[in-house]
């Protein structure tokens, strides 16, 4: 079997998948598998920063514990438009309305770029005060601020690529974004340690056993690295190239949905449709991001080692929850296309199937995390106190992993049906009304374990709420599709 034949057998494009008829498991698997890999590659950006900055200093590691939630917050504030575009494209494709799907994609790209520029400007000037408000120590504050200002300046590139992924997913193509992401991550991993350490005391050269080469490069360039700011520059540079490639793919229309410059003229009437779907989705994503940032207020009451351990734990969760996030996105697309095709019962079957599979899979990953807790945490730091606290964190949360899968599956179905307000309401209740209050109140008497307890409590509650709401069946009614301007 040639490499091309092997690749075609493992990864299926939209031309090989029928999301609106036949079985559920096979198309959902082939739709979700590239999303898992794409998200794993996406997480590799953060993990690479965490690993290398963990070698740089504990202060730098604590700084990205503050910075990463802020990155998530900025992206989440604008992600509603990408969700709206994905849902509209999926429902139009399910209804066999190709031209309407193209118009939806073109408008989504146009408004998303404009929105990300605005967010980047606001973020650049507000990150310092916000991180200070979260309680960053004097040693950590300038490091986190410098990192975030670079990220904010590159927000159009970061967000533009996420829009590309969302629109292609709505069409049913999850393979192309995976391939583009792969190239971007390889580039980021290659330049990350160089921009952080430069050519003096760079652990990469020590690992490769080529200190002599490092000495020669230092003599030739004099570059001693940019520290935590270098990590941000590496990420933005890699994102920019991925964004350019992604937009080029959509302009050419050779894969997935196509966009047209003439249809990218901002249509304020269409913007309202995007906002009707997108604002609740932004509330959901922003609520998740704010919950992590607000938890930092609680975590920040404790020593820097606790903050660093919290940051490591969040990074580990981001890997473990990849299957749940991917399947939720797959369910979102399947639901959207089946609602468009007027097959709501099939959409419901997909959500039930995904919830069961994710509960079993993530429960199994939770068991693995319990068994190998210390080696997992030790990958990111050699500080014994950070390792001890991180191990304690994982042991509290791991038994509840399966419930995250259940909640993600059902909220993905709500989003695909255009009921983004429902998904947002569940997120706000789970995080804002359960997790944060529990973390604060219990930590007053228990210390850090009180924060860790809030995770399993909110995870179980979120799954039960999502399941109960799903059983009401109201999410299956209606469609968010509407008329496209006649001249387009």
Coordinates of C-alpha atoms in Angstrom, one line a residue, residues 75-76 80 87 143 173 243 266 344 354 380 386 402 416:
X75 CA -10.4 34.1 21.0
X76 CA -13.6 33.1 22.8
X80 CA -19.2 33.2 18.0
X87 CA -23.6 26.1 11.6
X143 CA 6.5 38.4 31.7
X173 CA -14.0 18.6 5.4
X243 CA -3.9 31.7 8.0
X266 CA -19.8 43.5 4.6
X344 CA -33.9 15.8 13.3
X354 CA -21.4 10.3 20.9
X380 CA 6.6 19.9 32.3
X386 CA 5.0 22.0 41.6
X402 CA -16.2 10.9 31.5
X416 CA -25.4 22.4 15.3

